[in-house]
PDB file of C-alpha atoms in Angstrom:
ATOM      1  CA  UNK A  19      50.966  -2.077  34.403  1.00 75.00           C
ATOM      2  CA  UNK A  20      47.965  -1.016  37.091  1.00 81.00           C
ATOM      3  CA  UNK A  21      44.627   0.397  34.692  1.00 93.00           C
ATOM      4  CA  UNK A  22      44.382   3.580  34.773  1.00 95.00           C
ATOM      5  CA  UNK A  23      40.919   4.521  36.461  1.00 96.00           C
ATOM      6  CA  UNK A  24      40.364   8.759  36.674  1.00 97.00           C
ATOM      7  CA  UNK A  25      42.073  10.543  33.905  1.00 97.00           C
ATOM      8  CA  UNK A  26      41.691  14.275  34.113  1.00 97.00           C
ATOM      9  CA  UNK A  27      43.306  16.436  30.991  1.00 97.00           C
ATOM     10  CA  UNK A  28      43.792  19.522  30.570  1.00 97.00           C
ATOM     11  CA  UNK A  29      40.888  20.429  32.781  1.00 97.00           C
ATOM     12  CA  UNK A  30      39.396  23.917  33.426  1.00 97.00           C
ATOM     13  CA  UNK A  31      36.359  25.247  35.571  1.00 96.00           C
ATOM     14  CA  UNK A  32      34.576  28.012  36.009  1.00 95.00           C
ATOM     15  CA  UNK A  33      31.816  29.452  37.923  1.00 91.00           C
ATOM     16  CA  UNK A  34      29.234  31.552  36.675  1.00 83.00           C
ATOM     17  CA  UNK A  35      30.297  34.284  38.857  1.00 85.00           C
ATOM     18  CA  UNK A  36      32.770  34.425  37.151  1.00 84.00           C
ATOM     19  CA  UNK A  37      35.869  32.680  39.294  1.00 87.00           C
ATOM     20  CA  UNK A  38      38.099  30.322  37.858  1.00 92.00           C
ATOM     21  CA  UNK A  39      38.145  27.543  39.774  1.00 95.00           C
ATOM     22  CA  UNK A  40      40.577  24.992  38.136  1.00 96.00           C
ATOM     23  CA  UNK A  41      42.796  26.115  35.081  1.00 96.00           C
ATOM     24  CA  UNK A  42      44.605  23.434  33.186  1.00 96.00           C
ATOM     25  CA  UNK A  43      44.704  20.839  35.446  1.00 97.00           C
ATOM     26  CA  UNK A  44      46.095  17.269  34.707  1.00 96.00           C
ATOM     27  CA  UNK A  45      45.361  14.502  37.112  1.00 91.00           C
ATOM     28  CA  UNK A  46      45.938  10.687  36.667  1.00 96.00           C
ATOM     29  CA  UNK A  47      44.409   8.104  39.113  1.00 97.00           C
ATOM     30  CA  UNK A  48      45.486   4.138  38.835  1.00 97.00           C
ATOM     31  CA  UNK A  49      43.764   1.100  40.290  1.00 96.00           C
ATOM     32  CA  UNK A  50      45.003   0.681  43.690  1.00 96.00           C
ATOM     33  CA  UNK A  51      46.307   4.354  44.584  1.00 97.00           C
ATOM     34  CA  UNK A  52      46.012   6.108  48.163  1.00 98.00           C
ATOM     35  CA  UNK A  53      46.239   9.588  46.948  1.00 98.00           C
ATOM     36  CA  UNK A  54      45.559  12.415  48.960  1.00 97.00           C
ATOM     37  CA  UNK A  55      44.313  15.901  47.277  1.00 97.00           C
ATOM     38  CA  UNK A  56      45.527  19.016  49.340  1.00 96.00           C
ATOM     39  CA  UNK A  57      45.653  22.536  49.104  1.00 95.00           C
ATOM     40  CA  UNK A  58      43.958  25.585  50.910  1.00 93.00           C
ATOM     41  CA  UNK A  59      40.305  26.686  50.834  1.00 91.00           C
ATOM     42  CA  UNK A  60      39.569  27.735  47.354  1.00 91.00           C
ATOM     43  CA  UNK A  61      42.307  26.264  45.780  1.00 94.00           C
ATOM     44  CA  UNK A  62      40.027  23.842  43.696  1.00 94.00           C
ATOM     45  CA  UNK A  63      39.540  20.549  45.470  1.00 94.00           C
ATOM     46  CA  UNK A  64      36.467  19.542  45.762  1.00 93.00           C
ATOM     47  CA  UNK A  65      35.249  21.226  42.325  1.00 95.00           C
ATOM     48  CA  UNK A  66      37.425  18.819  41.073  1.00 96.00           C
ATOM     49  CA  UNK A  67      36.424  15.852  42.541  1.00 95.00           C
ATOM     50  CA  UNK A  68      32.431  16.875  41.575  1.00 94.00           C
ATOM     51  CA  UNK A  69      33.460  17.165  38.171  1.00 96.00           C
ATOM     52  CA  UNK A  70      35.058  13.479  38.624  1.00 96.00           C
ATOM     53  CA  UNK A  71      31.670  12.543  39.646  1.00 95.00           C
ATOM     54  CA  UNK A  72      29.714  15.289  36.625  1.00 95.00           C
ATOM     55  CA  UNK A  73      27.939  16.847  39.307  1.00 94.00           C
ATOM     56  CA  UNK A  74      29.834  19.520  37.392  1.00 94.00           C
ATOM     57  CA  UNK A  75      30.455  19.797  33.735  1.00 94.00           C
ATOM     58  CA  UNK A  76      34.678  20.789  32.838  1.00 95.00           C
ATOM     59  CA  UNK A  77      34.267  24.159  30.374  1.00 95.00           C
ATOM     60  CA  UNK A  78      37.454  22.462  28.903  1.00 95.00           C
ATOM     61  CA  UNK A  79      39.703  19.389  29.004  1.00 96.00           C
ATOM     62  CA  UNK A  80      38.387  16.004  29.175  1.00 97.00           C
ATOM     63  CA  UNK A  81      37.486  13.660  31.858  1.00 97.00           C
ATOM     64  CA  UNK A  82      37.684   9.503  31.080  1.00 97.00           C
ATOM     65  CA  UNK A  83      37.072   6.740  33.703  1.00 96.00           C
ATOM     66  CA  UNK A  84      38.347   3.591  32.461  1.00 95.00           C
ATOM     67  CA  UNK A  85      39.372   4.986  29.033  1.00 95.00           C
ATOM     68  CA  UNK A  86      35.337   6.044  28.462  1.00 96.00           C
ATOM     69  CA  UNK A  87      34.649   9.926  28.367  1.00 96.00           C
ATOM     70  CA  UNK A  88      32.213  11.152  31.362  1.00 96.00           C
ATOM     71  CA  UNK A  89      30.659  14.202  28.874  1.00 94.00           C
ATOM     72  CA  UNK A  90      27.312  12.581  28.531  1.00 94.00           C
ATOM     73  CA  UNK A  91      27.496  10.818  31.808  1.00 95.00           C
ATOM     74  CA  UNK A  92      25.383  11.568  34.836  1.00 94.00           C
ATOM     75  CA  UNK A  93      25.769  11.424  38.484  1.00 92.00           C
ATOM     76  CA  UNK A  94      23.721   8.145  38.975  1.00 90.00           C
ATOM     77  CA  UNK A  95      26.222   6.870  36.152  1.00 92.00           C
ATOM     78  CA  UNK A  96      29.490   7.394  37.473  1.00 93.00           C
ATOM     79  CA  UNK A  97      27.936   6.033  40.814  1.00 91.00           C
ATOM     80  CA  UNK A  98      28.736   2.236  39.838  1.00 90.00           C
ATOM     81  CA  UNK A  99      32.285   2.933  39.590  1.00 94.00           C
ATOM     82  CA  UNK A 100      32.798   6.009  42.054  1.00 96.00           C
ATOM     83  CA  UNK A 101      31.337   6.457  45.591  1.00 95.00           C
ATOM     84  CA  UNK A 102      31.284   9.903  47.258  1.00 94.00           C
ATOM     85  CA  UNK A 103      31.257  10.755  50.506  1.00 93.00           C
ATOM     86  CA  UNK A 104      30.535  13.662  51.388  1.00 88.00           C
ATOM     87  CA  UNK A 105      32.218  16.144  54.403  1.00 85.00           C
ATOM     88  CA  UNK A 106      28.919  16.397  56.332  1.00 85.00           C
ATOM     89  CA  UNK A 107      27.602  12.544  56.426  1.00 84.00           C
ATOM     90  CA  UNK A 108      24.060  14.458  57.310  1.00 86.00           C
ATOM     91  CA  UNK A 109      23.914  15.218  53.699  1.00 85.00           C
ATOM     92  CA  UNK A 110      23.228  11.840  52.243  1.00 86.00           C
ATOM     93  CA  UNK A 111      21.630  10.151  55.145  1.00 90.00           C
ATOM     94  CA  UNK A 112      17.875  10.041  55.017  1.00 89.00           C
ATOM     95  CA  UNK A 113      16.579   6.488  55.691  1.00 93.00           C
ATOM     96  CA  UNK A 114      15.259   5.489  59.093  1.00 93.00           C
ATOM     97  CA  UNK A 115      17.864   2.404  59.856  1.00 95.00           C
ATOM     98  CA  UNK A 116      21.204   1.815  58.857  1.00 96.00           C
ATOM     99  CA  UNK A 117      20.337  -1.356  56.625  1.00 96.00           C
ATOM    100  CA  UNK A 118      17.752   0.310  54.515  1.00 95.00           C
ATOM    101  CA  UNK A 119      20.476   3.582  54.352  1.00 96.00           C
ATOM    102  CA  UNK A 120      23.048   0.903  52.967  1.00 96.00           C
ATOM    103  CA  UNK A 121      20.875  -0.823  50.518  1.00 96.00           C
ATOM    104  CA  UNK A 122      19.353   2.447  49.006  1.00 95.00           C
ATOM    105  CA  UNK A 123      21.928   2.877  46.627  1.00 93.00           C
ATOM    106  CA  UNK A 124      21.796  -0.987  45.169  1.00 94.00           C
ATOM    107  CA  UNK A 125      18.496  -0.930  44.892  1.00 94.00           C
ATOM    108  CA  UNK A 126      18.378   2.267  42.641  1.00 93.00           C
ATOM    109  CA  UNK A 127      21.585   0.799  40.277  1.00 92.00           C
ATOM    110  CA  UNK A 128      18.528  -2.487  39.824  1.00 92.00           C
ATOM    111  CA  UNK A 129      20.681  -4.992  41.507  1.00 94.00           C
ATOM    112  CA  UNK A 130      19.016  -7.924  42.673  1.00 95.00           C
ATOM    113  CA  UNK A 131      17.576  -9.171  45.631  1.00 95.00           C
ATOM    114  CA  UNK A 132      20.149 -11.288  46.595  1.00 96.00           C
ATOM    115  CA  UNK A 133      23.363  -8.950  45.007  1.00 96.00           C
ATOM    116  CA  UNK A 134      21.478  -6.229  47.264  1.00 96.00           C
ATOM    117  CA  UNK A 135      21.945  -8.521  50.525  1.00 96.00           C
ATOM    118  CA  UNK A 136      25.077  -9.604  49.909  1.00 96.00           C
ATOM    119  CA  UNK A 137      26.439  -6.208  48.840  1.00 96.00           C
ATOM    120  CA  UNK A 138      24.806  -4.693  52.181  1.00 96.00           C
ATOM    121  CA  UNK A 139      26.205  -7.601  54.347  1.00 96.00           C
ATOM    122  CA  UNK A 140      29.538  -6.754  53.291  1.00 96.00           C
ATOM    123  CA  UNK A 141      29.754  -3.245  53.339  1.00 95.00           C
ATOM    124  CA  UNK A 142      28.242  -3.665  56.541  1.00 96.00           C
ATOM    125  CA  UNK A 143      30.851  -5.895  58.083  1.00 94.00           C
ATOM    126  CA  UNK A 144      34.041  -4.201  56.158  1.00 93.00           C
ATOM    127  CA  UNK A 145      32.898  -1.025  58.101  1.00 93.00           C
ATOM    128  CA  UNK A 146      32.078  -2.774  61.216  1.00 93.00           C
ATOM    129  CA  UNK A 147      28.428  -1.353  61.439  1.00 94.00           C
ATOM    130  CA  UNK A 148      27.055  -5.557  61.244  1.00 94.00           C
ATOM    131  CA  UNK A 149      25.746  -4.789  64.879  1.00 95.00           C
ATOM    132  CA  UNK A 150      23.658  -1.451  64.165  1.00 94.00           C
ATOM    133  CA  UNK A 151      21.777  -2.760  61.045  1.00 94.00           C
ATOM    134  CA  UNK A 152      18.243  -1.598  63.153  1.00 94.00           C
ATOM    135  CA  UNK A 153      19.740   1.881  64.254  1.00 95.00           C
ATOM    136  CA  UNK A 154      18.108   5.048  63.809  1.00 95.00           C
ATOM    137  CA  UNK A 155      21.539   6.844  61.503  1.00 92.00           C
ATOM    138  CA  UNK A 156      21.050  10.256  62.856  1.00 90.00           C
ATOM    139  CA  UNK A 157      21.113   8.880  66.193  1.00 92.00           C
ATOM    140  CA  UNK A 158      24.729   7.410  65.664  1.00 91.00           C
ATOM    141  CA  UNK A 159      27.656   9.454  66.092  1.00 90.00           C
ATOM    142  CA  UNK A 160      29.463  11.837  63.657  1.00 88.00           C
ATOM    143  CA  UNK A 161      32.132   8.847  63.350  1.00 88.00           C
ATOM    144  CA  UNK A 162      29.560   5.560  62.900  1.00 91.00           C
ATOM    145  CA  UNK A 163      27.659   8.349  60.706  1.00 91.00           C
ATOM    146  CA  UNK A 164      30.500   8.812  58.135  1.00 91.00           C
ATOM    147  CA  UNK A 165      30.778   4.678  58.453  1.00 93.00           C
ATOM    148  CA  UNK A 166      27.257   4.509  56.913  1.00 94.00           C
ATOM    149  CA  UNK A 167      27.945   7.125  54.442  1.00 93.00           C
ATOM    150  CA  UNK A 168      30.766   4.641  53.614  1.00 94.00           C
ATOM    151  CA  UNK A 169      29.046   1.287  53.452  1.00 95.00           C
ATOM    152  CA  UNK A 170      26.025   3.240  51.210  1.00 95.00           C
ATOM    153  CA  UNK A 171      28.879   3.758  48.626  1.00 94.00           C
ATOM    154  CA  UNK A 172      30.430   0.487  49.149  1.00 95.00           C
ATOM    155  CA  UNK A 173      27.179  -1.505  48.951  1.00 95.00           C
ATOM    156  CA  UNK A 174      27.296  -0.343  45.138  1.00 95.00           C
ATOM    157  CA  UNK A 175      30.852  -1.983  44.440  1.00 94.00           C
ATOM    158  CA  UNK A 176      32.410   1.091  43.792  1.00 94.00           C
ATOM    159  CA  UNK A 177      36.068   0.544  41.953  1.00 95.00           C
ATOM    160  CA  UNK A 178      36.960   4.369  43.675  1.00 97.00           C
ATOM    161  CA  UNK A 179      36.052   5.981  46.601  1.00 97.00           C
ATOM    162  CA  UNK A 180      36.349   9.840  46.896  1.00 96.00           C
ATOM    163  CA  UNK A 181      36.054  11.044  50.306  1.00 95.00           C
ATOM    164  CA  UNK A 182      35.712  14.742  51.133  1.00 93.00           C
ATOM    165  CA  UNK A 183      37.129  15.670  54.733  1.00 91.00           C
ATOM    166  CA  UNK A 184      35.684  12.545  56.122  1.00 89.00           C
ATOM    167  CA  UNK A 185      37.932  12.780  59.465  1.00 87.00           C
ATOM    168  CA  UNK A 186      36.394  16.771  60.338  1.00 82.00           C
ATOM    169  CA  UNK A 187      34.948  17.399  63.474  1.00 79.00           C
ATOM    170  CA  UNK A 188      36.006  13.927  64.528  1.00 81.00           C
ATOM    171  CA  UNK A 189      37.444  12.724  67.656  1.00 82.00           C
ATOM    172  CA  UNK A 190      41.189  11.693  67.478  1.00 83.00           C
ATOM    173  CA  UNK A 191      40.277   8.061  67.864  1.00 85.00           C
ATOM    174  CA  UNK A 192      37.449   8.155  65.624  1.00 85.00           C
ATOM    175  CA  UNK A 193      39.619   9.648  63.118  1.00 87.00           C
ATOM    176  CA  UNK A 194      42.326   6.709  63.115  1.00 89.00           C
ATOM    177  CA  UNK A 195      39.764   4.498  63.380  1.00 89.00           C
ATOM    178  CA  UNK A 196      38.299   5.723  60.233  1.00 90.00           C
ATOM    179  CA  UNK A 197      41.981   5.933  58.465  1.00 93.00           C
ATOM    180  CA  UNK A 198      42.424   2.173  59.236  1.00 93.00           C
ATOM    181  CA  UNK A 199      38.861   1.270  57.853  1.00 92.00           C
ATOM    182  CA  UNK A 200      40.422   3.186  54.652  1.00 95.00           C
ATOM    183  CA  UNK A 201      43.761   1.432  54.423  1.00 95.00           C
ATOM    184  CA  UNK A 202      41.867  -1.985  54.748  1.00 94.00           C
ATOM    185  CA  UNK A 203      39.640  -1.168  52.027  1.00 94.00           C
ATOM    186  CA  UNK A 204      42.675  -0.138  49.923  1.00 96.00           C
ATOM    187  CA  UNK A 205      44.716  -3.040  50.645  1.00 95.00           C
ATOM    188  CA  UNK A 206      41.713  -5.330  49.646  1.00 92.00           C
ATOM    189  CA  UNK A 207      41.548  -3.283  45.912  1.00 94.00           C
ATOM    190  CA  UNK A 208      39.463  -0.182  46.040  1.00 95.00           C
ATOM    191  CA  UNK A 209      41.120   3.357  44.945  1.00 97.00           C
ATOM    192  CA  UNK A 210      41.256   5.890  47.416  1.00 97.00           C
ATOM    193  CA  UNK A 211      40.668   9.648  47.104  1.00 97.00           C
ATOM    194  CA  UNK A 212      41.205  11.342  50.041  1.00 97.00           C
ATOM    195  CA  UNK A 213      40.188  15.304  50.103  1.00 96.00           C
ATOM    196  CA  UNK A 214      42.287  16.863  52.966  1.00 93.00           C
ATOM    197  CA  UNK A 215      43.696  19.207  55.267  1.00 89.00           C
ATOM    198  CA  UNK A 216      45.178  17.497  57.569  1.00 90.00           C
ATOM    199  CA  UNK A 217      48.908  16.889  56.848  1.00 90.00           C
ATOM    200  CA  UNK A 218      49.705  13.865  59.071  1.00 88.00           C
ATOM    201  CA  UNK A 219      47.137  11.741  57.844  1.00 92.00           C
ATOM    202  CA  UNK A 220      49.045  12.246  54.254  1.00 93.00           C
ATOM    203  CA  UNK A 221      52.519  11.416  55.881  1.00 89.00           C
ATOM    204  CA  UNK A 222      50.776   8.409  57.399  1.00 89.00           C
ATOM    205  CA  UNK A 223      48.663   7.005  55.498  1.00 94.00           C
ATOM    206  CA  UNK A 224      48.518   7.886  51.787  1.00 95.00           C
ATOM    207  CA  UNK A 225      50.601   7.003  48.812  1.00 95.00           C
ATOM    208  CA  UNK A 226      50.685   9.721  46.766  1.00 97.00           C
ATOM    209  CA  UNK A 227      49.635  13.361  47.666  1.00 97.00           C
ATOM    210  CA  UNK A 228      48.335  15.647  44.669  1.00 98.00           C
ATOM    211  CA  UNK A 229      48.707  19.525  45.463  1.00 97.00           C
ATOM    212  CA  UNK A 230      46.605  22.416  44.139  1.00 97.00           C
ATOM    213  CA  UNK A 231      47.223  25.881  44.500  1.00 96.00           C
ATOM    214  CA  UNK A 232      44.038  28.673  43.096  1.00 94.00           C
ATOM    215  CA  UNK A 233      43.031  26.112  40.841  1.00 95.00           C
ATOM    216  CA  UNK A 234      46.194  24.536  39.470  1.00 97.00           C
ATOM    217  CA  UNK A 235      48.332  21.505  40.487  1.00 97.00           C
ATOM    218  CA  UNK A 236      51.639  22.432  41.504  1.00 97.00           C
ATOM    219  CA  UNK A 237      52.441  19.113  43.387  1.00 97.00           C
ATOM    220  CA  UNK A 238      52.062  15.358  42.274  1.00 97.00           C
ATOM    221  CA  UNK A 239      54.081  12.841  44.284  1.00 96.00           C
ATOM    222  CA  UNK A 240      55.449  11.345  47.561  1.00 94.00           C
ATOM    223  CA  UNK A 241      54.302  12.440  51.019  1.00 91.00           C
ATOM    224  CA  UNK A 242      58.067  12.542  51.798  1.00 86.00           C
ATOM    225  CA  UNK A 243      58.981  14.540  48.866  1.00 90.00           C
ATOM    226  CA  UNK A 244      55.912  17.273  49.590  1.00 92.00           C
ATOM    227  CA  UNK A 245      57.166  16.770  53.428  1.00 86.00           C
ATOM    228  CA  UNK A 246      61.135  17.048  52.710  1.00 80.00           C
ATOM    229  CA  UNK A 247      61.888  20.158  53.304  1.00 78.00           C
ATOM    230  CA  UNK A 248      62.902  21.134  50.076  1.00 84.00           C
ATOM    231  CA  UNK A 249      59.480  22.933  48.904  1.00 89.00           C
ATOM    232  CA  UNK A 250      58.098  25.711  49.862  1.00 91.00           C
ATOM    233  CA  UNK A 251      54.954  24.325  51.270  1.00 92.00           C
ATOM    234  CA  UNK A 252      53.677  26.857  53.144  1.00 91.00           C
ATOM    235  CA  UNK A 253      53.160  28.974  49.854  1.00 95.00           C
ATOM    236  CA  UNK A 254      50.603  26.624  48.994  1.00 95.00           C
ATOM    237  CA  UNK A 255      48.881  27.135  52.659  1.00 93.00           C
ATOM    238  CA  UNK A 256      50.233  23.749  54.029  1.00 92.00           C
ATOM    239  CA  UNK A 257      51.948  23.187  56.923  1.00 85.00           C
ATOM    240  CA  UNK A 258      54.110  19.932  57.564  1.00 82.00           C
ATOM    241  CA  UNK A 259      52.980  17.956  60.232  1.00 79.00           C
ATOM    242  CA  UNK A 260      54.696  18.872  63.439  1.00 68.00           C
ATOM    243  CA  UNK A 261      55.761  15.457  64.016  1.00 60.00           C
ATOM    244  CA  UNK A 262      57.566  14.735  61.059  1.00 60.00           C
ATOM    245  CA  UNK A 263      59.081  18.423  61.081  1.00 59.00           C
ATOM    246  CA  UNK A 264      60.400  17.588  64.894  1.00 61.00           C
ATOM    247  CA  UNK A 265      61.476  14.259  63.721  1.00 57.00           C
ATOM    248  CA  UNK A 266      63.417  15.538  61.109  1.00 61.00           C
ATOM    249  CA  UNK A 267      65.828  17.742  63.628  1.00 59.00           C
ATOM    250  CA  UNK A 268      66.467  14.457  65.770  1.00 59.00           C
ATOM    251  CA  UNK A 269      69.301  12.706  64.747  1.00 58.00           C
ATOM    252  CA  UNK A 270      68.181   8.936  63.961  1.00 58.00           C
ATOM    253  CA  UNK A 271      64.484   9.400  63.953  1.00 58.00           C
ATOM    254  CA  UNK A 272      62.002   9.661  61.288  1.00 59.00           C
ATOM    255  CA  UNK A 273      57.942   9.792  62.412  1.00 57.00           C
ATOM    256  CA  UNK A 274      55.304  10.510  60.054  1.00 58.00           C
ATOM    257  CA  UNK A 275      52.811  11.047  63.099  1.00 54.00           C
ATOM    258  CA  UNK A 276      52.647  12.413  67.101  1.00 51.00           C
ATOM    259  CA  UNK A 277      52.210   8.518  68.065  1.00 56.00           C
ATOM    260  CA  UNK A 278      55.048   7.336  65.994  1.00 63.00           C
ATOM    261  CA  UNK A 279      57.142  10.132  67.416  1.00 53.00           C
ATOM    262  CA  UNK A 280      56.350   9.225  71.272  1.00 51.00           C
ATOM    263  CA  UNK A 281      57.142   5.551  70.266  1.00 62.00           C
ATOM    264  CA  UNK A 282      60.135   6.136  68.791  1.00 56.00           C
ATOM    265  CA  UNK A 283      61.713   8.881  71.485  1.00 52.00           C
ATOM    266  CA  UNK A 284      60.747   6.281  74.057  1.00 55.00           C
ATOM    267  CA  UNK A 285      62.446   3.065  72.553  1.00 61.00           C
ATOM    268  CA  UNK A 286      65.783   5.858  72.295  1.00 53.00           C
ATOM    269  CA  UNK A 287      64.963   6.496  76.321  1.00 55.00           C
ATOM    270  CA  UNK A 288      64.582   2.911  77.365  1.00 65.00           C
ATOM    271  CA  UNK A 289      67.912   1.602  74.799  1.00 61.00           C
ATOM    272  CA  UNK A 290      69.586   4.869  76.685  1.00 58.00           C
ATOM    273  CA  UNK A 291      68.642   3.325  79.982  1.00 62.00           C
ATOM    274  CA  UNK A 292      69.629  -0.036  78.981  1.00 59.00           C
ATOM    275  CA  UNK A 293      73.233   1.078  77.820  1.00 63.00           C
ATOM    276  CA  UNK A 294      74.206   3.024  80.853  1.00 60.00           C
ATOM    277  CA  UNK A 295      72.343   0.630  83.745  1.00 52.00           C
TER     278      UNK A 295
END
């Protein structure tokens, strides 16, 4: 049975204005997991992924990563199991080339010398920034900027990696290059969080999808269940993806994304050819 990695009970925040921001929530993460975390601005998202990381404290319910509570546990703590990346890759780029950016974080959890270079050298090639090592980061573009945000949380062997909005403001290509730079890192053991608002990268990519609406989860499960047509979505300020809701009034033809739809419609063209030539 897969560890469990994130468990959040029961959880409740708010802020000191007053606003609830997450009320009762229960959230379960497993080693392995693609899960996507939805929902509309203000529904409680990324409070609760800073609380994963105690940047905030819970005002009730309980928060364990790998069966050990996170109440006494600080931010530089939960670093050697979680990296965070942030929406704006600005935020946590400060060093002046990409190799010293990527080896910050190592060299603050005391690794050695040589785990530091061979953590770096890694992280640098699984996110395909091997060839920029000298590079000035804010000179790089939004999408090789959210690739060093990346590597800096890699480089510390993270077991989960939490990403806020990491495809906004990004090119189309950027963005599915970034989404197959996640999958790989999935498929070679690390748990993905993925904070989002874009609904075809859930149908496409993700595993689970996790749904909150002003601060409590009213969805945990399959992209294809949340994308069925059976819930009222759009309550929750979500909108299917137009592919997959265009798909679904096509007889025969089921596409979780705008590519897999033109694929798809122009295998049925060519097979239509084919028959009637």
């Amino acid at each position: 049975m897969p560890e469990i990695l994130l468990d959040i009970q029961n959880v409740s925040y708010t802020y000191g204005n007053g606003k609830k921001a997450l009320d009762g929530v229960n959230f379960t993460v497993t080693a392995g997991e693609f899960v996507a975390l939805a929902g509309r601005n203000g529904s409680g998202k990324t409070t609760l992924t800073r609380l994963a990381m105690t940047l905030l404290k819970p005002v009730g319910g309980s928060i364990h990563f790998q069966g050990q509570s996170t109440a006494a546990l600080t931010p530089a703590d939960m670093a050697r199991s979680i990296g965070y990346v942030f929406q704006n890759p600005d935020r946590q780029i400060f060093r002046d080339t990409v190799l010293k950016e990527v080896a910050y974080g190592p060299e603050q959890l005391g690794f050695s010398q040589n785990d530091v270079s061979n953590s770096v050298n890694w992280a640098l090639s699984m996110t395909g920034l091997t060839e920029l090592t000298d590079s000035f980061p804010r000179s790089l573009s939004r999408g090789q900027k959210q690739k060093v945000a990346i590597a800096s949380a890699l480089a510390m062997r993270p077991k989960m990696l939490i990403l806020d909005e990491p495809t906004s403001g990004q090119d189309p290509w950027d963005a599915q290059n970034l989404m197959n730079l996640l999958t790989s890192l999935n498929k070679e053991g690390i748990t993905i969080i993925l904070v989002t608002h874009d609904m075809e990268l859930i149908a496409r990519y993700t595993g689970r999808a996790v749904v909150l609406d002003q601060g409590r989860k009213v969805f945990d499960g399959l992209p294809d269940e949340l994308f069925g047509g059976s819930l009222d979505i759009e309550a929750w300020g979500l909108v299917p993806p137009a592919a997959l809701a265009l798909s679904r009034r096509l007889p025969g033809v089921h596409a979780k994304s705008a590519a897999e739809l033109v694929e798809l419609l122009g295998s049925a063209i060519r097979q239509g050819r084919e028959r009637y030539a």
